XYZ file of C-alpha atoms in Angstrom:
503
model
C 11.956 -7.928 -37.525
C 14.990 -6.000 -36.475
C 18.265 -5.356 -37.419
C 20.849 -3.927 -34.984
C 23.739 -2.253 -36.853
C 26.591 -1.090 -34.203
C 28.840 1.679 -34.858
C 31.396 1.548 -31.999
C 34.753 3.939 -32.420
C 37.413 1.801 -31.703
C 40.897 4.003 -31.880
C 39.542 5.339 -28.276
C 37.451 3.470 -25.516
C 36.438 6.129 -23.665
C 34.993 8.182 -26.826
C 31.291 7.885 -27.426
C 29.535 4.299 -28.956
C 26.442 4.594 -30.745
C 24.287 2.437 -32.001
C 22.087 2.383 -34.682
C 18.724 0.167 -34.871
C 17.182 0.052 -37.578
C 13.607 -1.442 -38.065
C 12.849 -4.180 -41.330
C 10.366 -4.328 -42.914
C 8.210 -3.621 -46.382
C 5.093 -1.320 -46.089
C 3.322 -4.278 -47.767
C 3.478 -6.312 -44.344
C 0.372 -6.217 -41.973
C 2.385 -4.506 -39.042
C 0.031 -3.947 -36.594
C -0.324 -0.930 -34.218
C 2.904 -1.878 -32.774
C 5.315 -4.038 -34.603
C 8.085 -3.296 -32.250
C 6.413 -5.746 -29.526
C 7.786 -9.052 -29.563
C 4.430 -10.640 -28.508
C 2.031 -11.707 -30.577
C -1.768 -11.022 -30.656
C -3.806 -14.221 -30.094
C -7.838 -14.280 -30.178
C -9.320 -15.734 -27.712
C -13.204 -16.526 -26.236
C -12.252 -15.462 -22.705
C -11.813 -11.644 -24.263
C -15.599 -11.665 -25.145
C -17.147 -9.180 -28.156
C -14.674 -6.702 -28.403
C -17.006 -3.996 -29.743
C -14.385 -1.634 -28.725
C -11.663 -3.168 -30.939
C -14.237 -3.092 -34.319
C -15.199 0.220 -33.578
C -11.247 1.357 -33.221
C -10.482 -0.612 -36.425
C -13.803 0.586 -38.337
C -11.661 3.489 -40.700
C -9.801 1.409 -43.102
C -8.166 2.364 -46.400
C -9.264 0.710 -49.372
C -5.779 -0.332 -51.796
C -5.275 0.108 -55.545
C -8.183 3.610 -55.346
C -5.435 6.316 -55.781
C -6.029 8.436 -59.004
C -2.933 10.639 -58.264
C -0.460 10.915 -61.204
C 3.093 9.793 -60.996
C 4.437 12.672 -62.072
C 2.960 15.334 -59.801
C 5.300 17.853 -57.840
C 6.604 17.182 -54.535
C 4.055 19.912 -53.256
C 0.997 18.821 -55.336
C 1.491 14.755 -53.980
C -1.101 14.099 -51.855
C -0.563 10.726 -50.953
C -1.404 10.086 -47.476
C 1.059 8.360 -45.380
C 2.258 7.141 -42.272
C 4.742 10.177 -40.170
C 8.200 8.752 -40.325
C 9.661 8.965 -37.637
C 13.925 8.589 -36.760
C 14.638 7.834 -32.812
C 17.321 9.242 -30.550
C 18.202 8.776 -26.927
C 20.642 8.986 -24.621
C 22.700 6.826 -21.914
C 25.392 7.342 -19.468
C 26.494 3.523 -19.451
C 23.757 0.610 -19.121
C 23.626 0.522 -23.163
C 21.097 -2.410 -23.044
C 18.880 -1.224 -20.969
C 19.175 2.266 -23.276
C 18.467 -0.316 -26.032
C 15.389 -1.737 -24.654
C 14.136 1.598 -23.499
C 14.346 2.604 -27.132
C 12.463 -0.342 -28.412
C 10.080 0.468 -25.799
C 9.804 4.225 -27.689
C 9.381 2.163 -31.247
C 6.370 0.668 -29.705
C 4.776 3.705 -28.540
C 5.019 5.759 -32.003
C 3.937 2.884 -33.804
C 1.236 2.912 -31.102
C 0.189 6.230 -32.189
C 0.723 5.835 -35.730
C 4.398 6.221 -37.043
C 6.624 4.401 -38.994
C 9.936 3.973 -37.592
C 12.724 4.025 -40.323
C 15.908 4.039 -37.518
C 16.949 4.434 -34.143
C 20.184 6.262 -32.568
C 21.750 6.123 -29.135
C 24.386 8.339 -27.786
C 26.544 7.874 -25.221
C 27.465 11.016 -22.701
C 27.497 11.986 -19.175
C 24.013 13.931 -19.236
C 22.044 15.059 -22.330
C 23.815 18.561 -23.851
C 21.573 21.378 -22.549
C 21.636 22.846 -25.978
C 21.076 19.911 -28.150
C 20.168 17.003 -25.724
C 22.950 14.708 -28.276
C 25.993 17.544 -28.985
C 25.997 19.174 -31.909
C 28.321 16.914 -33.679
C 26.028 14.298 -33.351
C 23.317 16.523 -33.969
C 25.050 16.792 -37.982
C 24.900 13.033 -38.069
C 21.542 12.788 -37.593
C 20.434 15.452 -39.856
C 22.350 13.157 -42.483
C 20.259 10.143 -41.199
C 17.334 12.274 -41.527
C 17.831 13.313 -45.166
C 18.818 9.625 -45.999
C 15.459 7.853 -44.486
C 13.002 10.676 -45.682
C 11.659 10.867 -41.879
C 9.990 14.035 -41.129
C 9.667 13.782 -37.489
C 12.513 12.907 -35.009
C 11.459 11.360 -31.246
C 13.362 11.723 -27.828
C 14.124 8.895 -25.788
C 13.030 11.698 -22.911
C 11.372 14.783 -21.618
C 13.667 17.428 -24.179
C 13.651 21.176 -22.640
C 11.707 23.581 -25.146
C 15.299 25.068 -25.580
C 16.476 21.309 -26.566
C 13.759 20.758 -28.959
C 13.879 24.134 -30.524
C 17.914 24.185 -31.302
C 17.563 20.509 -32.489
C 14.849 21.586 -34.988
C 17.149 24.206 -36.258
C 19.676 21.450 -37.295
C 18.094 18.583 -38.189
C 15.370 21.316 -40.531
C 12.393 18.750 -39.435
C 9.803 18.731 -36.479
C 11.427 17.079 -33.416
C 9.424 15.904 -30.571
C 9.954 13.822 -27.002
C 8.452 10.646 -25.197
C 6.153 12.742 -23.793
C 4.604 14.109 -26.475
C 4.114 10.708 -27.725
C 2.611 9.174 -24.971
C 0.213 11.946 -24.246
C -1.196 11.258 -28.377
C -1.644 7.621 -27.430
C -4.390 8.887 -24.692
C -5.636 11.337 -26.906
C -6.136 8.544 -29.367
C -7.838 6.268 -27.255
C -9.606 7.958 -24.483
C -13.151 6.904 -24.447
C -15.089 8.684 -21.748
C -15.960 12.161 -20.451
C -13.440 11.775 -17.912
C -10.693 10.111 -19.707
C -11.380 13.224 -22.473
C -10.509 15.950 -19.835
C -7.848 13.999 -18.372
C -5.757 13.705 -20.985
C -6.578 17.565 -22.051
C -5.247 18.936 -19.006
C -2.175 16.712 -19.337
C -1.684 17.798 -22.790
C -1.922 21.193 -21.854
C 0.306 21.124 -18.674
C 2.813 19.680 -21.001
C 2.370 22.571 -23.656
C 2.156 25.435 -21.039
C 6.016 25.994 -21.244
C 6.166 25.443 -24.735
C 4.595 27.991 -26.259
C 6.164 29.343 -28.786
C 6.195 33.485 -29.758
C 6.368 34.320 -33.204
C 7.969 38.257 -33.133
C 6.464 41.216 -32.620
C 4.535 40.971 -35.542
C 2.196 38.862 -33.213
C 1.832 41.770 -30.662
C -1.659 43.132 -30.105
C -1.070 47.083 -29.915
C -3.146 48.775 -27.399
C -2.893 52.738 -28.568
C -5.315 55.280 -29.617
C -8.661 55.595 -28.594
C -9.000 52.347 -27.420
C -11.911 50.880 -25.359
C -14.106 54.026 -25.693
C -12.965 57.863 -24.861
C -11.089 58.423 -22.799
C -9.082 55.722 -23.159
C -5.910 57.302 -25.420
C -2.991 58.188 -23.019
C -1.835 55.248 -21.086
C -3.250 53.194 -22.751
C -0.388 53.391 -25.805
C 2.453 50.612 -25.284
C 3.036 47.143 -27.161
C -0.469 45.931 -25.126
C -0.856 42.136 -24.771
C 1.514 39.738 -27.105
C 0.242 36.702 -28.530
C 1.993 34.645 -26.233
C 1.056 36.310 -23.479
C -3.180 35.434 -24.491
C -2.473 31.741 -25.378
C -0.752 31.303 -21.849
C -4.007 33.286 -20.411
C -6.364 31.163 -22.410
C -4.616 27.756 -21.588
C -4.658 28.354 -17.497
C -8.056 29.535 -17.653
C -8.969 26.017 -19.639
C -6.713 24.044 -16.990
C -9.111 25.715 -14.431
C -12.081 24.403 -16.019
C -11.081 21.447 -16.866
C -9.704 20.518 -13.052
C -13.304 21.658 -12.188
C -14.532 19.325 -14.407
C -12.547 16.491 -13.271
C -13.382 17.366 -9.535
C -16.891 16.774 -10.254
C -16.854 13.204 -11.411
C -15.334 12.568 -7.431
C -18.703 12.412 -6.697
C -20.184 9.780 -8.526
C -16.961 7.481 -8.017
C -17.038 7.985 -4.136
C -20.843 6.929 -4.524
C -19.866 3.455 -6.058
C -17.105 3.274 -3.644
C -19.676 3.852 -0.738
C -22.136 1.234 -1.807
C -19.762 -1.066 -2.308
C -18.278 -0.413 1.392
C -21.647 -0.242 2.746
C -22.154 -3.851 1.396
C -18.658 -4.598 2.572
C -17.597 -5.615 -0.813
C -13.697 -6.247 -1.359
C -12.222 -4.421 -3.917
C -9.433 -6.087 -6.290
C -7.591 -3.749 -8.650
C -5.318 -4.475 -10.931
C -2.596 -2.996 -11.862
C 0.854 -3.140 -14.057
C 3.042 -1.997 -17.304
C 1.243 -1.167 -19.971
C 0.422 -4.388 -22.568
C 1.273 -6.555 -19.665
C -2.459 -8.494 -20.256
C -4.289 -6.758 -17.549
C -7.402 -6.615 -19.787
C -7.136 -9.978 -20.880
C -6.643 -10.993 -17.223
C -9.871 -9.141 -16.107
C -11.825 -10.682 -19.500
C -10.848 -14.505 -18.431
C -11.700 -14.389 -14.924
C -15.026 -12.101 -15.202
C -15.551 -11.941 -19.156
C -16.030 -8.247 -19.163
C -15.369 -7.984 -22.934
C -12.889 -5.521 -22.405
C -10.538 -4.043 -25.165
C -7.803 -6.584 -25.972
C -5.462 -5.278 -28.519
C -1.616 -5.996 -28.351
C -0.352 -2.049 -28.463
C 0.445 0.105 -25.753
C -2.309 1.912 -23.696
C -5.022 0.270 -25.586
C -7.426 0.490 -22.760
C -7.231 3.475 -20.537
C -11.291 4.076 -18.622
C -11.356 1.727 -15.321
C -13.692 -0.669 -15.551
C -15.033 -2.685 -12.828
C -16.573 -6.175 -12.707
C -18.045 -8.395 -10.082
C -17.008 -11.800 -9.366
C -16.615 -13.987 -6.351
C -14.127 -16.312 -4.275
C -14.319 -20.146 -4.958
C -16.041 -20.143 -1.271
C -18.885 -17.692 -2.842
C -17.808 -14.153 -1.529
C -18.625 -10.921 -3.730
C -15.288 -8.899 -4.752
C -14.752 -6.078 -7.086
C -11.935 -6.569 -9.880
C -10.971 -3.201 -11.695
C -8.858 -2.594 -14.490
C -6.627 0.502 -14.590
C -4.836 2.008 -16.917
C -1.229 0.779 -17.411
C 2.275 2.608 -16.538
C 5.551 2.879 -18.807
C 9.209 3.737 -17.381
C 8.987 7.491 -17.436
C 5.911 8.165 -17.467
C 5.515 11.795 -18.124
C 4.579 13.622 -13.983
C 1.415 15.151 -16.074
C -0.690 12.036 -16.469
C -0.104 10.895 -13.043
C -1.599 14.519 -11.638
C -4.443 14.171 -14.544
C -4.962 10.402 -14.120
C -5.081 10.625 -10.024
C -8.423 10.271 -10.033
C -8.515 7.298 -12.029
C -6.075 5.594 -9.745
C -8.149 5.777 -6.555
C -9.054 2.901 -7.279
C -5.947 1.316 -7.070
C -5.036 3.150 -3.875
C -8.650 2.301 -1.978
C -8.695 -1.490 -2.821
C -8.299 -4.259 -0.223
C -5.875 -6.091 -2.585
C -3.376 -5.287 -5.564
C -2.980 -7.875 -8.420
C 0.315 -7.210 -10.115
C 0.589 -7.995 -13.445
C 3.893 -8.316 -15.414
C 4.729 -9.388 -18.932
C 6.824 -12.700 -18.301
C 7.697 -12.623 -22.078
C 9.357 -8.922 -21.785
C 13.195 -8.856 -22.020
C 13.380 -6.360 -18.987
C 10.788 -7.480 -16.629
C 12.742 -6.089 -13.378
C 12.307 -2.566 -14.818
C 8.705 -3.322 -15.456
C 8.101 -4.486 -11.617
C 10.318 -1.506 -10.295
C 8.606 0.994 -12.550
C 5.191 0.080 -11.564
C 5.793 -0.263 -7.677
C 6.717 3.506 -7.714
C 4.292 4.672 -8.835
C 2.093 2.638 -6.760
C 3.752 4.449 -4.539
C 3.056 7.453 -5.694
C -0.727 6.680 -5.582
C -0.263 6.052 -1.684
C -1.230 2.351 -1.990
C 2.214 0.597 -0.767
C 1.075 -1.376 2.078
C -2.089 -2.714 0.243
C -1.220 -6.371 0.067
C 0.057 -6.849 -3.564
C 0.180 -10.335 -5.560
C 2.264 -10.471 -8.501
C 1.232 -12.629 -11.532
C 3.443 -13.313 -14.539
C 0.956 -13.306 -17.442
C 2.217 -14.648 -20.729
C 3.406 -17.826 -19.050
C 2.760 -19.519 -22.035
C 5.658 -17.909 -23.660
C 8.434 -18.662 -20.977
C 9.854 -21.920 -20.520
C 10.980 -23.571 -17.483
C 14.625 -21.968 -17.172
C 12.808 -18.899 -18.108
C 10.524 -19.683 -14.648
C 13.128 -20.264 -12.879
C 14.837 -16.777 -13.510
C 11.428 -15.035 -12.590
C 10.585 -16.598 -9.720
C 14.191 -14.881 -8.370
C 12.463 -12.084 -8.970
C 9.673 -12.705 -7.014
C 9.506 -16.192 -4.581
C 6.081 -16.147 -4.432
C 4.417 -14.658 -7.687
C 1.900 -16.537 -9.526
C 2.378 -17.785 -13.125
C -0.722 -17.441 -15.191
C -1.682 -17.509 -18.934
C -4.581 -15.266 -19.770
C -4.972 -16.861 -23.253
C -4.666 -20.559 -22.222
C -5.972 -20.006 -18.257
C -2.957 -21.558 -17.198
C -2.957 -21.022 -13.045
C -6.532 -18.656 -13.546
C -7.474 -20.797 -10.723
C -4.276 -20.619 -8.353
C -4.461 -16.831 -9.214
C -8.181 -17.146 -7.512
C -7.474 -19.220 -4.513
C -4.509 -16.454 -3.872
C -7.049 -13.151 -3.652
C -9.382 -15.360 -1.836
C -7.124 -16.058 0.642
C -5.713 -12.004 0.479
C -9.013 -10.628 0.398
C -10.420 -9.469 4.453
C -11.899 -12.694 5.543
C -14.904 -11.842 7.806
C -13.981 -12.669 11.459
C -16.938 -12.283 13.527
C -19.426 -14.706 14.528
C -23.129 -14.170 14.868
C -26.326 -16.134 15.771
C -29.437 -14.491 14.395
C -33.337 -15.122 13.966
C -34.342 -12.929 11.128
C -38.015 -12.292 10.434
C -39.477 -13.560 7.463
C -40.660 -10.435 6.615
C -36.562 -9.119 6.033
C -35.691 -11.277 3.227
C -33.151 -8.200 2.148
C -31.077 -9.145 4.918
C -30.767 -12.968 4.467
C -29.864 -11.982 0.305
C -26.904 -9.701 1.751
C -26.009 -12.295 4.422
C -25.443 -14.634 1.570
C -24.377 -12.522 -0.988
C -21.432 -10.608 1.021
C -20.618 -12.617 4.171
C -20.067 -16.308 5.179
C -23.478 -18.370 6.032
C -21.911 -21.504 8.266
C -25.640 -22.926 8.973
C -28.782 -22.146 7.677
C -32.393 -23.445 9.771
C -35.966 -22.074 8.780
C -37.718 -21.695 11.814
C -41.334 -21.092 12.722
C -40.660 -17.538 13.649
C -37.872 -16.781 11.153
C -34.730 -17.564 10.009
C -31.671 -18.727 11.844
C -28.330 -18.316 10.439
C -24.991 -18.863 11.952
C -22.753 -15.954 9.835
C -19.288 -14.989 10.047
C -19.429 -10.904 9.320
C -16.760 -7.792 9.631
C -16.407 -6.173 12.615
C -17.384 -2.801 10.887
C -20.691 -4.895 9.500
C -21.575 -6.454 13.114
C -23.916 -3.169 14.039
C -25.978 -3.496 11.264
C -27.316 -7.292 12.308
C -27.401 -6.335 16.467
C -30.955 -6.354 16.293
C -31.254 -9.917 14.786
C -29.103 -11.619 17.555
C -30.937 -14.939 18.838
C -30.000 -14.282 21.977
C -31.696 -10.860 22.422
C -34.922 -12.370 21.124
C -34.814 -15.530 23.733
């Protein structure tokens, strides 16, 4: 599916190498959301419904219905089509990992609907500050531009607005950065109220420093009698420019919208609280985007969550109940995924979201054992676990995919990490080795009680059952006797049923 052309100059080794990738492929073929992943979709029972996945797929166009003429004017064609895009990045000296980062961008604006037509890499100390590439190279890819027909051109990384507007100048077509295209991929897919305003406060953090002035023309003169009489002298001058009242209006929607967002603490910190108050475990799981974290969660609780092989397909937590081979009650929550630079405005917006990864009792680690870079993927996630504040919760890495490695392939992982756990999502390869290992992670209740419980308190027997350990069971003339093994923070709550108060 793709070709790698390499243009490397020769006559000097220290002068720059780029490379050129260029992606295959007829716009016939069924590519997908994301041709530029390697893995393959596969349907499967464990995934449930998917009423989310008909509903995202429900707007399809209908082949062989144009009436446009053949002959129309460039400006009168009105054929809709897919933005082509060309993409650019830079590296000081690790060109395949500048490689694989730039496959990694492929996905993404395929992800949120582009075509990608070719790829460029430059090699250089740091990005120019004037044209992130130089401007020599910045000729040579106003030539690739004109060749392909793209009409959009995507940074490897975060460009400066200086960057993006002197590189617009020269290639004479919109340019944009990794950013920009992750932040469409949650625009595209966010689901909920809170999701919504997440992603609109990122997108507006990111466009704050942005915004572009268009002359004086867009100035909003203040003189004359304006605002009533008495208003004439000092009140004459160039007044507010256009600028100046987007920037206005944009903080005073951040404002609101981090309101917003603040509310919803609430009703999350509720859930968390009944859960605690049942003493509950919670299991979240985390890891790079498309890793199978949503499959994962669909196998072992079928949850019917979205299963769709692109990048940030799924980005509302959702949380499911299951239990421990033994019959204890955990919580196992989805989050949404991470990608190497992930842009600092969806971790501020998306904090919320990741409590959940930073209150749970145990962190399930999921990593894509069929990705050609799955040390960046393990790195790239711990920090920003890290971020979160969760890196002492105890953490299990799982290699999902393992259907798709073979044995030498194994081998090489489990170098990476001794103990991870190998599963398959699709097949439920080691589903059950994966269980045994959060049952045995999860807080174990450690304190023994004896208690007579009155007939009359059948609530308390159900939670006795349902969240603790029951070692023996009798049914008594005056009540039940159970032998329990609870949490210390749990042990008030039962005092009162102790046998050995009542005798």
């Amino acid at each position: 599916m793709k070709e790698h052309l390499i243009r490397d100059d020769t006559n000097n080794s220290d002068r720059d190498v780029e490379r050129i990738l260029r992606w295959a492929g007829s716009a016939d073929d069924d590519k997908g959301r994301a041709q530029a992943l390697d893995a393959t979709t596969h349907e499967s029972d464990s995934d449930g419904d998917q009423i989310d996945r008909e509903a995202r797929k429900s707007l399809r166009r209908v082949a062989g219905l144009s009436t446009e003429l053949e002959d129309v004017t460039e400006v009168e064609n009105r054929q809709l089509r897919l933005e082509r895009v060309v993409l650019i990045g830079v590296y000081q000296s690790d060109a395949q990992e500048a490689e694989n980062s730039l496959h990694e961008l492929a996905a993404l604006a395929e992800t949120a609907g582009a075509e990608v037509l070719d790829g460029m890499l430059q090699r250089r100390p740091n990005p120019d500050p004037a044209t992130y590439i130089g401007s020599g190279k910045a000729q040579e890819l106003r030539e690739i531009v004109a060749e392909t027909g793209a009409d959009t051109v995507v940074a490897d990384s975060e460009l400066a607005p200086s960057q993006r507007r002197a590189l617009e100048d020269v290639v004479k077509v919109k340019v944009i950065d990794r950013t920009a295209v992750i932040l469409d991929i949650f625009s595209q897919h966010a689901t909920s109220r809170e999701g919504k305003a997440q992603v609109e406060l990122a997108q507006l953090e990111y466009l704050l420093p942005r915004l572009r002035g268009w002359g004086e023309s867009m100035s909003r003169q203040a003189g004359g009698q304006v605002g009533g009489q008495g208003a004439g002298m000092g009140s004459r001058g160039p007044g507010e420019t256009k600028i100046e009242l987007d920037r206005r209006r944009i903080n005073t929607r951040m404002a609101k919208l981090r309101k917003q967002i603040a509310s919803f603490a609430p009703a999350r910190a509720a859930k968390r609280a009944n859960r605690d108050r049942h003493e509950v475990p919670s299991v979240a799981i985390a890891g790079y985007t498309n890793a199978g974290k949503s499959s994962l969660l669909n196998r072992v609780t079928k949850a019917g969550v979205l299963v769709e092989n692109a990048l940030f397909a799924t980005l509302d937590p959702t949380v499911r109940r299951t239990e421990t081979p033994d019959g204890r009650l955990y919580t196992l929550s989805d989050t949404v995924g991470f990608v190497r630079n992930l842009p600092h405005q969806l971790v501020e917006a998306f904090r919320s979201t990741l409590e959940e990864v930073a209150d749970s009792d145990v962190i399930v680690h999921v990593v894509d054992a069929s990705h050609e870079d799955p040390s960046t993927q393990l790195a790239t996630v711990r920090d920003v676990i890290g971020e979160v504040g969760a890196r002492d919760i105890t953490e299990i890495v799982v290699f999902n995919k393992a259907d798709l490695v073979d044995d030498d392939e194994r081998l090489l992982l489990r170098g990476l990490v001794p103990n991870a756990v190998f599963v398959s999502a699709r097949t439920g390869e080691g589903i059950e080795t994966l269980m045994d290992r959060i049952a045995d992670a999860i807080p174990r209740p450690d304190v023994t009680l004896d208690l007579l419980i009155p007939y009359s308190r059948g609530e308390v027997v159900n939670e006795l059952h349902e969240s603790f350990i029951v070692d023996t069971e009798e049914h008594l003339g005056d009540g039940t006797r159970m032998r329990v093994r609870v949490t210390e923070a749990a042990k008030p709550r039962f005092v009162e049923f102790e046998s050995a108060r009542r005798a």
